[in-house]
Short mmCIF file of C-alpha atoms and ligand atoms in Angstrom, two decimals:
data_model
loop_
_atom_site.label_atom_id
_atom_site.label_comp_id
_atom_site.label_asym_id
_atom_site.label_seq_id
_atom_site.Cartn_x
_atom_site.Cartn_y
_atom_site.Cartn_z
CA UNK A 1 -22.83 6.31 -2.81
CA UNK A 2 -26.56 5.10 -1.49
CA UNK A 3 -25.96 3.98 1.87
CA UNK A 4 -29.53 2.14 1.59
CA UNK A 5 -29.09 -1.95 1.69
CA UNK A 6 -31.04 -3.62 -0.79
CA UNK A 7 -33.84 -6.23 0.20
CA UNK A 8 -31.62 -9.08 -0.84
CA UNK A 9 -28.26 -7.92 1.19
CA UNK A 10 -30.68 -7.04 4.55
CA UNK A 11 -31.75 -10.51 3.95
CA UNK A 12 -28.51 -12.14 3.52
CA UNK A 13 -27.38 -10.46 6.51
CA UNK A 14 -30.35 -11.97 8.53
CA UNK A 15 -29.10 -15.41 7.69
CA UNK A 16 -25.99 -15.06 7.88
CA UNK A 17 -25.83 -13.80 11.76
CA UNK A 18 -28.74 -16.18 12.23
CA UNK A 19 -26.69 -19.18 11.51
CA UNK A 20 -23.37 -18.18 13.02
CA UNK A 21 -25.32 -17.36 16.00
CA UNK A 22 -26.41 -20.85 16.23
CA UNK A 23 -22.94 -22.77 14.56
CA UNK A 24 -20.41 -21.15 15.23
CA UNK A 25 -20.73 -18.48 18.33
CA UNK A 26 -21.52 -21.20 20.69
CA UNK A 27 -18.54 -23.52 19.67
CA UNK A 28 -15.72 -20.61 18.99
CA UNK A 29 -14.62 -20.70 22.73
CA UNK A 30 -14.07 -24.64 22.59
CA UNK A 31 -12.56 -24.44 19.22
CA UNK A 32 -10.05 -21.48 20.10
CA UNK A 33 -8.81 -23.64 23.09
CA UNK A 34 -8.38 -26.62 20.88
CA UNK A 35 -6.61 -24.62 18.42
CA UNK A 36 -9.01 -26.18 15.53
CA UNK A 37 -12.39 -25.28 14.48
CA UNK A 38 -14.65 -28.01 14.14
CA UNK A 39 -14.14 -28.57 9.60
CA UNK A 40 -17.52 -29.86 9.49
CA UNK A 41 -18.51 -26.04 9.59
CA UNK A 42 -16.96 -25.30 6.49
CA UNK A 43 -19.59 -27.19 4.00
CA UNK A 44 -22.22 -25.46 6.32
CA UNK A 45 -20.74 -22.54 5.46
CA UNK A 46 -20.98 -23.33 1.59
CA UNK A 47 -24.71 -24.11 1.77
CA UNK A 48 -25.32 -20.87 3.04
CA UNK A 49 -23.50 -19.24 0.57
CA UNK A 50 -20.12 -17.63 2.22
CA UNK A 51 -17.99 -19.14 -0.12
CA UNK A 52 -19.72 -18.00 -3.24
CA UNK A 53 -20.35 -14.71 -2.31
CA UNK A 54 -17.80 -13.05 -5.60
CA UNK A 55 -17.64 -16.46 -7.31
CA UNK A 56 -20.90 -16.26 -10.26
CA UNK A 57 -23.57 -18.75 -10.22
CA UNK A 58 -21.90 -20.47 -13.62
CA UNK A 59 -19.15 -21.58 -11.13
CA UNK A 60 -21.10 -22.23 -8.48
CA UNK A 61 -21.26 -19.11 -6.69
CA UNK A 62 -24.28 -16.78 -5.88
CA UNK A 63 -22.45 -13.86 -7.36
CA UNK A 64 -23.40 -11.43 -4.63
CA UNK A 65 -21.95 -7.64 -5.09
CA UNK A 66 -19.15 -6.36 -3.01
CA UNK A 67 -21.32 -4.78 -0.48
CA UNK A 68 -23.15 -8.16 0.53
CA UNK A 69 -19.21 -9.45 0.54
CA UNK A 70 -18.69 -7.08 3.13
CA UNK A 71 -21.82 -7.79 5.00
CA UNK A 72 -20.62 -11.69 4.69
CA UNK A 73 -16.96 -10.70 6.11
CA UNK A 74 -18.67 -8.92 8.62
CA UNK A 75 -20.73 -10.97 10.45
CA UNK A 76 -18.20 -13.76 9.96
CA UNK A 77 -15.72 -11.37 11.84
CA UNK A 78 -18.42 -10.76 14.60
CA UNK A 79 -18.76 -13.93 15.24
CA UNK A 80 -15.44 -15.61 14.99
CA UNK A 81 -12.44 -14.05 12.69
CA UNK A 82 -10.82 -17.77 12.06
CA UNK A 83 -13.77 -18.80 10.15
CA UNK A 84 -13.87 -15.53 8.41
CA UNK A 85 -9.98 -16.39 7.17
CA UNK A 86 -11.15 -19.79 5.77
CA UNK A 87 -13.21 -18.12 3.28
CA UNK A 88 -11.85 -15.38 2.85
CA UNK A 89 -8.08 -16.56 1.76
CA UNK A 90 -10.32 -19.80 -0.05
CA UNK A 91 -13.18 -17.94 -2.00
CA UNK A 92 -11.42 -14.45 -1.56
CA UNK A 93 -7.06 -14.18 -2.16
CA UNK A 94 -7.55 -17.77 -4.20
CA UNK A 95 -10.55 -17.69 -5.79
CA UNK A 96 -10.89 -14.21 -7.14
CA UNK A 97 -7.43 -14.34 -8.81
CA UNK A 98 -8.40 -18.02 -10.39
CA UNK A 99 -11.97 -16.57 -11.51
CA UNK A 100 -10.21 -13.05 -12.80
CA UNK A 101 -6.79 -14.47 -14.52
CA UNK A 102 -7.51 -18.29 -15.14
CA UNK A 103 -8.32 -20.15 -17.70
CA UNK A 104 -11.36 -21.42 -18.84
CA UNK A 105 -10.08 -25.03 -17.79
CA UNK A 106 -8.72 -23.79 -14.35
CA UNK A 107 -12.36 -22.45 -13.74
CA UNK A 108 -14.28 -25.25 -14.46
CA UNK A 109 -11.55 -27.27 -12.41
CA UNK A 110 -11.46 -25.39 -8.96
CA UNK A 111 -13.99 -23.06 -8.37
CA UNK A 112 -17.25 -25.14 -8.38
CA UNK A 113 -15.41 -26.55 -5.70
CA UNK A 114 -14.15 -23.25 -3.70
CA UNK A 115 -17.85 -21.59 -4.26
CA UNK A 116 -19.62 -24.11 -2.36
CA UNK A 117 -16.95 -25.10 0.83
CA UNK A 118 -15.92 -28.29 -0.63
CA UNK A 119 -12.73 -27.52 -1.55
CA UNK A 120 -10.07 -25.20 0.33
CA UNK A 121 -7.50 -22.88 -1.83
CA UNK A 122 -4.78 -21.28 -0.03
CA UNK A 123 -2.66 -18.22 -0.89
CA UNK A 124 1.17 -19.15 -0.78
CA UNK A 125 3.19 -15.72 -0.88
CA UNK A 126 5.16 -15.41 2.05
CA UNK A 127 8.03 -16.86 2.60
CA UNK A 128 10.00 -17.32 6.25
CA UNK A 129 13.02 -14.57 4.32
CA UNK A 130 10.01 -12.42 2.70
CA UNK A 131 7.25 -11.19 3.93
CA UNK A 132 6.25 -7.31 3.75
CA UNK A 133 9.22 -7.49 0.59
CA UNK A 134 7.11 -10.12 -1.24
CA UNK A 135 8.31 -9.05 -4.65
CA UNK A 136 11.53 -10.67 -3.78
CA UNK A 137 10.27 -14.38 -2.83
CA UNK A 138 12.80 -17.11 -3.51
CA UNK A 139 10.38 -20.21 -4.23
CA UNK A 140 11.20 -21.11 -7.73
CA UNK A 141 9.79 -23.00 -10.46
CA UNK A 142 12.01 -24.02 -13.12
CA UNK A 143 10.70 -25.20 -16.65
CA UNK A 144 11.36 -28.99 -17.70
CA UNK A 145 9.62 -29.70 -20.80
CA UNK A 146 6.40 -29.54 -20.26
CA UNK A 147 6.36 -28.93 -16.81
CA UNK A 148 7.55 -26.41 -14.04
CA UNK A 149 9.80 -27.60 -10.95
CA UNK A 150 8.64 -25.60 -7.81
CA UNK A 151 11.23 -25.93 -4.79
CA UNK A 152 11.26 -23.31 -1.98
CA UNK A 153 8.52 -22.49 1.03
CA UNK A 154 6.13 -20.94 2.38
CA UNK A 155 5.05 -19.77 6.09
CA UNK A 156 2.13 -18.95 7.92
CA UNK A 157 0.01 -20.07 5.19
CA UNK A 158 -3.97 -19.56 6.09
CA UNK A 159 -5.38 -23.03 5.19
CA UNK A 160 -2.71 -24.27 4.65
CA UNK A 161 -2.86 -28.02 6.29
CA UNK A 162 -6.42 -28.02 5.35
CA UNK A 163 -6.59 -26.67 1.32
CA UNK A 164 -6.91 -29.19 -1.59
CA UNK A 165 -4.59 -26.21 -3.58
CA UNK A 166 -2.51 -23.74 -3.49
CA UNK A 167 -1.84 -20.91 -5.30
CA UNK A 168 2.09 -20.56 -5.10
CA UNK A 169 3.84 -17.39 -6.37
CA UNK A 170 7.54 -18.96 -7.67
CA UNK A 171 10.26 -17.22 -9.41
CA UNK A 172 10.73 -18.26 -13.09
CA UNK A 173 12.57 -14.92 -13.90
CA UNK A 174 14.83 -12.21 -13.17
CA UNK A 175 15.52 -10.64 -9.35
CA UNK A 176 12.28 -8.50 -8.04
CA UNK A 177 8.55 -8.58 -8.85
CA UNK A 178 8.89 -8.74 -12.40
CA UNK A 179 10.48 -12.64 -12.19
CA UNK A 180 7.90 -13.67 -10.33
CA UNK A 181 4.99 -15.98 -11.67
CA UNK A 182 1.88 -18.10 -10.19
CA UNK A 183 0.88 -21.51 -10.42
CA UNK A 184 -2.03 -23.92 -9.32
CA UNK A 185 -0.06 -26.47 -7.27
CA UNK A 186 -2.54 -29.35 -5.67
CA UNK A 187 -1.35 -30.14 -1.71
CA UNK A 188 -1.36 -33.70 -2.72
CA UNK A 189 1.43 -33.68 -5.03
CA UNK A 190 4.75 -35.15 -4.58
CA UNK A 191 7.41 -32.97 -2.52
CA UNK A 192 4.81 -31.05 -0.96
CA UNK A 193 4.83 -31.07 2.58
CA UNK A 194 2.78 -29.28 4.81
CA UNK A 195 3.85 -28.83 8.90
CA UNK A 196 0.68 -26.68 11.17
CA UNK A 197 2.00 -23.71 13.32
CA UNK A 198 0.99 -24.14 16.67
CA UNK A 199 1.19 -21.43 19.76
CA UNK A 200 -0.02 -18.45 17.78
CA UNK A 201 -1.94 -15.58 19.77
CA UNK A 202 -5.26 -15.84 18.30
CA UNK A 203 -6.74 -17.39 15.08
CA UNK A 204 -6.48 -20.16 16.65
CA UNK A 205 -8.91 -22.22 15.39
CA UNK A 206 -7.59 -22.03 12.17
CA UNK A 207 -4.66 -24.05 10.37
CA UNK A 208 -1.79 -21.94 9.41
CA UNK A 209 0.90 -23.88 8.26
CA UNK A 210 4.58 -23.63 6.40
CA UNK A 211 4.52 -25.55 3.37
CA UNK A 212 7.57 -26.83 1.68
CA UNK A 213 8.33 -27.60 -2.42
CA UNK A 214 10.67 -30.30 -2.92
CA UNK A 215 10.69 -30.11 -6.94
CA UNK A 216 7.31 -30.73 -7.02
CA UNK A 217 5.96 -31.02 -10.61
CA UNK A 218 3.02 -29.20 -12.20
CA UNK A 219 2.21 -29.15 -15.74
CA UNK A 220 2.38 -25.55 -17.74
CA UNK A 221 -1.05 -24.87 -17.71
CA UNK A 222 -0.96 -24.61 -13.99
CA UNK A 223 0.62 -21.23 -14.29
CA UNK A 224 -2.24 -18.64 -13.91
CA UNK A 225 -1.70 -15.52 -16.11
CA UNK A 226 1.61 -15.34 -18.02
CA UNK A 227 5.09 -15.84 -16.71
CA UNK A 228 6.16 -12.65 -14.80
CA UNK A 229 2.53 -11.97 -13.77
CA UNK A 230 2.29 -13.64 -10.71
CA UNK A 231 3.56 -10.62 -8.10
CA UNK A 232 0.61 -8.21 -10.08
CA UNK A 233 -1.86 -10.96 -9.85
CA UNK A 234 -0.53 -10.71 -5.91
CA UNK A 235 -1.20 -7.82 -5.15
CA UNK A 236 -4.08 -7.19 -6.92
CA UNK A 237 -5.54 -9.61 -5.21
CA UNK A 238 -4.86 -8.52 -1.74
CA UNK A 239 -6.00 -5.18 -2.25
CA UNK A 240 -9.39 -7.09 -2.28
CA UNK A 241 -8.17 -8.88 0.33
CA UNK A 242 -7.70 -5.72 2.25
CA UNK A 243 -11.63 -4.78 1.69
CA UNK A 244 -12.21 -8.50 2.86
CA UNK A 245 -10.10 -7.70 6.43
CA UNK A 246 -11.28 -4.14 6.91
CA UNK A 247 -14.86 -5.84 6.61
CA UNK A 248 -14.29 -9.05 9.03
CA UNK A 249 -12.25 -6.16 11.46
CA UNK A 250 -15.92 -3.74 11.27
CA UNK A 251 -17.34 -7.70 12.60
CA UNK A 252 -14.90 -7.54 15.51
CA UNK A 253 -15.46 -3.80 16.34
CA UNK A 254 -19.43 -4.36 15.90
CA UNK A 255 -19.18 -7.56 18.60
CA UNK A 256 -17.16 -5.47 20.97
CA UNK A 257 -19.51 -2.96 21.19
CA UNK A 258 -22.31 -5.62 21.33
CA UNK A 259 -20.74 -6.95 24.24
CA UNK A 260 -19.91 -4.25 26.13
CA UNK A 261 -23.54 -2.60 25.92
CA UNK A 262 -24.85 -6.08 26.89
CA UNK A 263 -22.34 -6.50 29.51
CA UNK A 264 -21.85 -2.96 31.12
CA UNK A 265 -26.07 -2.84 31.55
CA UNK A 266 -26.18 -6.17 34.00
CA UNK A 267 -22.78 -5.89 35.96
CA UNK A 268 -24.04 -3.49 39.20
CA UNK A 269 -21.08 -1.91 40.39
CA UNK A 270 -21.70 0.80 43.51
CA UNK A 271 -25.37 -0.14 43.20
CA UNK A 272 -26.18 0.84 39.69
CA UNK A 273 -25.34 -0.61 36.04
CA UNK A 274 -21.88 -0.26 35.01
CA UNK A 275 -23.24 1.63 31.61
CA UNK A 276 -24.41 4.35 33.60
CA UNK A 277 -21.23 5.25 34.76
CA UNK A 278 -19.87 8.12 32.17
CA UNK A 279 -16.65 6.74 31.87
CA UNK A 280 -18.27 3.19 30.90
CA UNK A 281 -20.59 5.45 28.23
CA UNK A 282 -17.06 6.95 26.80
CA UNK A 283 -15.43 3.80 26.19
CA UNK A 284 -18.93 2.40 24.49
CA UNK A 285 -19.15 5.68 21.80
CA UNK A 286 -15.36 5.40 21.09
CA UNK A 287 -16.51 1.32 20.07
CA UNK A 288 -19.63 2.81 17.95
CA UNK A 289 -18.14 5.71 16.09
CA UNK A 290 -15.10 3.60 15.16
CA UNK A 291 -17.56 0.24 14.16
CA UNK A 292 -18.88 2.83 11.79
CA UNK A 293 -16.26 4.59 10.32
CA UNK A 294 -14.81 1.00 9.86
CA UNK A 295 -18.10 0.33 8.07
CA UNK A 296 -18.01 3.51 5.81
CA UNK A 297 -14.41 2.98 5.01
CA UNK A 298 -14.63 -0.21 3.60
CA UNK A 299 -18.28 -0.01 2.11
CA UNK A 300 -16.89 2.80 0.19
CA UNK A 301 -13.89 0.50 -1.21
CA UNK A 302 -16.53 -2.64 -2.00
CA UNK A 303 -18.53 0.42 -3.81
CA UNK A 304 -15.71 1.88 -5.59
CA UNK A 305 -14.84 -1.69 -6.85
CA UNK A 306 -18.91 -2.25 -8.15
CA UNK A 307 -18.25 0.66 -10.58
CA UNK A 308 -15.21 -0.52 -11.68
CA UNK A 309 -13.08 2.24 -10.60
CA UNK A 310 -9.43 1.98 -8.84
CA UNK A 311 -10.06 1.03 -5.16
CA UNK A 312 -6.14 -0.07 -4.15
CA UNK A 313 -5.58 3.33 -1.45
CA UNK A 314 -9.19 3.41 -0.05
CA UNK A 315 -8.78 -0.51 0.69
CA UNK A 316 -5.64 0.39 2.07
CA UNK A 317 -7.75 3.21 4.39
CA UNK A 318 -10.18 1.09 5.32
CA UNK A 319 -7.74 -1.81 6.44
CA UNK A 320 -5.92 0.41 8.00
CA UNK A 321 -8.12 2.04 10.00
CA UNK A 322 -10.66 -0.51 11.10
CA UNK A 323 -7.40 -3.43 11.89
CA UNK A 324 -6.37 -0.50 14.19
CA UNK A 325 -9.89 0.23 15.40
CA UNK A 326 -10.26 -3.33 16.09
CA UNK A 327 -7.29 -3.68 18.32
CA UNK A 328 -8.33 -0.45 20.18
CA UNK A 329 -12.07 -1.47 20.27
CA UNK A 330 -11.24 -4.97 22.03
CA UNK A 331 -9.03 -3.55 24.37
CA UNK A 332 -11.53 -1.06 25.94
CA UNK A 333 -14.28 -4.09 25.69
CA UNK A 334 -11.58 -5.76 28.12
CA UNK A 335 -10.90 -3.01 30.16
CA UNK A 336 -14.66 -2.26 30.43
CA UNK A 337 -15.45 -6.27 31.42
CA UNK A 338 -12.52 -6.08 33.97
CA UNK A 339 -11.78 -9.22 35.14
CA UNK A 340 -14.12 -11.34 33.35
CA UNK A 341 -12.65 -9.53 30.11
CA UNK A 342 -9.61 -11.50 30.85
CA UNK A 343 -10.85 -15.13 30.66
CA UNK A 344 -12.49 -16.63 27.82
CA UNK A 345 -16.16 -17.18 29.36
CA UNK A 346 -16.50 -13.90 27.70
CA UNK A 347 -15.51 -13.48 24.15
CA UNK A 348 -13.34 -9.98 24.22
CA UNK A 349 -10.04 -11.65 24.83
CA UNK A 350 -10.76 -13.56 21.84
CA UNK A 351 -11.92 -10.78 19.96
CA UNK A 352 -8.41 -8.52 20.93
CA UNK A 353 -5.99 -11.80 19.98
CA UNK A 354 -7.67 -12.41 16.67
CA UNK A 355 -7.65 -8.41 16.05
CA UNK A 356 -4.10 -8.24 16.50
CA UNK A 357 -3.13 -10.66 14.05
CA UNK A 358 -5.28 -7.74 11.65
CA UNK A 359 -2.83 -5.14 11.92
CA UNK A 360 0.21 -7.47 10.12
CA UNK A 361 -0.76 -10.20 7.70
CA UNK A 362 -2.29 -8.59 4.20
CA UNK A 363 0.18 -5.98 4.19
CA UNK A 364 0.91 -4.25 7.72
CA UNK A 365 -0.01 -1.21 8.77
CA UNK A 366 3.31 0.38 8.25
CA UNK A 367 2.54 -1.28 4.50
CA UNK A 368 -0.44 0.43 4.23
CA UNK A 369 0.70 4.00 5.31
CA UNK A 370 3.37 3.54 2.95
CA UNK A 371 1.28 3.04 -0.10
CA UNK A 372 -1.20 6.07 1.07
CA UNK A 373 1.86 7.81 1.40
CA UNK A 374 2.50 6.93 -2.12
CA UNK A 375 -0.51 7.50 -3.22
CA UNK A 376 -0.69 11.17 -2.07
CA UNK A 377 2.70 11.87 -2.95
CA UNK A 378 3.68 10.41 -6.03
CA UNK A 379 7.27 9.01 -3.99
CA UNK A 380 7.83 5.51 -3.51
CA UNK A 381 9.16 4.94 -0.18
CA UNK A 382 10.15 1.17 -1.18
CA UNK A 383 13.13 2.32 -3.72
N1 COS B 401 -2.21 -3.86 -8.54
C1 COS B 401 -1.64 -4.09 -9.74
N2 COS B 401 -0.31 -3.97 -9.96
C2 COS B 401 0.45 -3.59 -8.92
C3 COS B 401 -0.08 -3.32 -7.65
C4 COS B 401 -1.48 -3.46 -7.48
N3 COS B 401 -2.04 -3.20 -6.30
N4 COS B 401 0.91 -2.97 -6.82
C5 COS B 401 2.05 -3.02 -7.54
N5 COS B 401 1.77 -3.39 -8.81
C6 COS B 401 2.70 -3.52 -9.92
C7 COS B 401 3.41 -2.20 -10.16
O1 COS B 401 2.65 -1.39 -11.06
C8 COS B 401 4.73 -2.64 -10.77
O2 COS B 401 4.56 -2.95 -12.12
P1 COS B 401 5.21 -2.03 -13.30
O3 COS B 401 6.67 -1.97 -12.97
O4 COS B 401 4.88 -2.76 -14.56
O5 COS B 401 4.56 -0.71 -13.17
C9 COS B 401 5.01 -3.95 -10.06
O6 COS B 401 3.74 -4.44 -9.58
C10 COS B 401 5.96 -3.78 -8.89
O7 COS B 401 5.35 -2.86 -8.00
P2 COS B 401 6.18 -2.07 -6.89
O8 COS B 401 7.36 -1.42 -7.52
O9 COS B 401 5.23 -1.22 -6.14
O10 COS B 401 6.71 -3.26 -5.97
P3 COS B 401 7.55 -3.24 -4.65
O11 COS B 401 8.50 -4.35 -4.69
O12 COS B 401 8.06 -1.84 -4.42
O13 COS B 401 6.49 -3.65 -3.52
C11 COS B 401 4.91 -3.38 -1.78
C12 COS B 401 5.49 -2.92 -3.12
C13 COS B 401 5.87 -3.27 -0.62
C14 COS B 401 3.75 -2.45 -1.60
C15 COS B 401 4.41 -4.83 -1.88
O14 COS B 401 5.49 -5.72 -1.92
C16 COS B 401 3.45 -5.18 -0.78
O15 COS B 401 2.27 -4.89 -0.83
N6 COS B 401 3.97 -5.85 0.27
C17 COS B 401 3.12 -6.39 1.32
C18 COS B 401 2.89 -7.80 0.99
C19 COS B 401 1.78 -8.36 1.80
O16 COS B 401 0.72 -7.79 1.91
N7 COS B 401 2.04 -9.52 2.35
C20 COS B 401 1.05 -10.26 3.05
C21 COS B 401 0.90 -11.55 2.33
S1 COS B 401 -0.62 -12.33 2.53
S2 COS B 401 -0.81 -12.59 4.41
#
């Protein structure tokens, strides 16, 4: 793997922190307290070209590579991780299974929309009875005539109160993964109802709602992929997902560290500069190795997925590791701020609230060591 960026993804990166330095870093504090972001951020983010980073440039996209994805998650993450989740569950978890399994009609439809901000997908897989055992979801859709009856729910939904669609895995089939299918269900259709989630930890700024399905009606060619499909189309989509998180968690790792090395060479403390102090420097090189090996771990996933070979355990590594290396890298930014760490002039609180959120939603941790556990053994530990 050539570690060396290309002229075009040093480039993108240039703009990219360039404009979240100037839209989004200086509002994230305000919008974290508020508990919204300000939406008029999200077109922004479409003329820049967040939102069409994996989407082609027939659909709208700019049909970047993987490692420019990454470099896109990244800096989003850096600068504030409920942004990155807006495009990342829209262009990302939505988009990529509607541009990979759709139909040519269900292309044309959404993701012109999705590449360029001004439309919001959402993912709807977990339910409030099912969340790490997704292949046993009880939303159903049931066929009549020409259409599919979806009743069940759906909680903490990214987007959710926000997202012009939904992609919403139902049963239509027998008990387990195999039953399961997914449709393209539009949030204004009757008997769906949407309700925000308020009081989480971090990620504030974003909406994460439970939805509800009161037989709301869709026509048969909403389902994406065939009947039955819907938990693979799951969860191969979140293993890109997983490259997406391990990315946006290298962003939170990288700002740390930014912070701290800022920070820790103003703040005197016994009349010289708190990064002089050894125990200051250890805390600062456990940030930087772990911002890197967050980095490598998911570059090499984004690389292995370029070449077209299977990339499900090493995005499994990398959001593993760097979700962890997140939390840990936030919590020794606070601990080397000290007081100030703890109040949101600075942004490492933020940075350790939205981390923590890392370790459990797009499979946990435990979910993750369990399919690299898997993967090395040949056992399932889920029978
Ligand atoms: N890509 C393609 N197909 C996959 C797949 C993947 N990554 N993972 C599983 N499948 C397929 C399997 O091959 C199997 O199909 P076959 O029987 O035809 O071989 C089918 O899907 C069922 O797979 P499996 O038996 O592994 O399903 P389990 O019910 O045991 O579930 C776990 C496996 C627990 C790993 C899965 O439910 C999971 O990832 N849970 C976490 C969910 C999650 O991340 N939730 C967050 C939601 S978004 S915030």
């Amino acid at each position: 793997m050539d570690l060396t960026l290309t002229e075009d993804q040093i480039g993108f990166r240039k703009l990219a922190r360039e404009f979240l330095d100037n839209e989004v870093v200086p509002y994230r504090a305000e919008w974290d307290r508020r508990e919204a972001v300000d939406t008029a951020i999200i077109p922004k983010l479409g003329e820049i070209g967040f939102f069409g980073l994996t989407i082609p440039e027939e659909y709208g996209g700019i049909g970047g590579d993987y490692i420019t994805y990454c470099i896109g998650m990244e800096e989003l993450g850096r600068a504030d991780s409920a942004v990155r989740g807006i495009v990342s569950v829209s262009m990302g978890l939505f988009g990529k299974i509607v541009l990979e399994h759709g139909t040519e009609a269900q292309k044309q439809e959404w993701l012109p929309g999705i590449a360029t901000g001004t439309k919001l997908g959402c993912f709807g897989l977990t339910e409030p009875d099912t969340g790490s055992d997704a292949g046993n979801l009880k939303t159903r859709a049931v066929r009549d005539g020409d259409d599919y009856l979806i009743t069940g729910s759906k909680i903490f939904i990214t987007n959710g109160t926000w997202a012009d669609v939904c992609l919403v895995f139902a049963r239509t089939g027998e008990p387990g993964p195999k039953g399961v299918s997914a449709f393209l269900v539009p949030t204004d259709a009757p008997g769906f109802t949407r309700t925000e989630i308020h009081g989480k930890l971090g990620l504030r700024g974003q909406a994460t709602a439970e939805l509800g399905f009161d037989n709301v009606r869709v026509p048969a060619d909403a389902l994406v992929g065939e009947e039955g499909e819907g938990f693979k189309l799951a969860m191969k989509s979140l293993d890109k997902g997983r490259v997406s998180v391990g990315a946006g968690c290298t962003g939170i790792i990288q700002g740390c560290l930014e912070a701290v090395v800022a920070y820790s060479k103003e703040r005197q403390q016994f009349g010289r500069p708190l990064a002089s102090f050894q125990m200051i420097q250890d805390m600062i090189a456990e940030i930087s190795i772990d911002a890197d090996a967050a980095r490598l771990l998911t570059w090499r996933a984004a690389d292995l997925i370029e070449r077209g070979i299977p990339f499900a355990t090493e995005a499994s590594k990398a959001k593993y590791f760097a979700s962890e290396a997140a939390v840990k890298a936030a919590n020794l930014a606070i601990q080397a701020f000290g007081g100030y760490g703890y109040v949101d002039e600075y942004p490492v609180q933020k940075y350790m609230r939205d981390a923590r959120v890392m370790t459990l939603y797009e499979g946990t941790s435990q979910i993750q060591k369990l399919l690299i556990g898997r993967a090395e053994t040949g056992i399932s530990a889920f029978l």
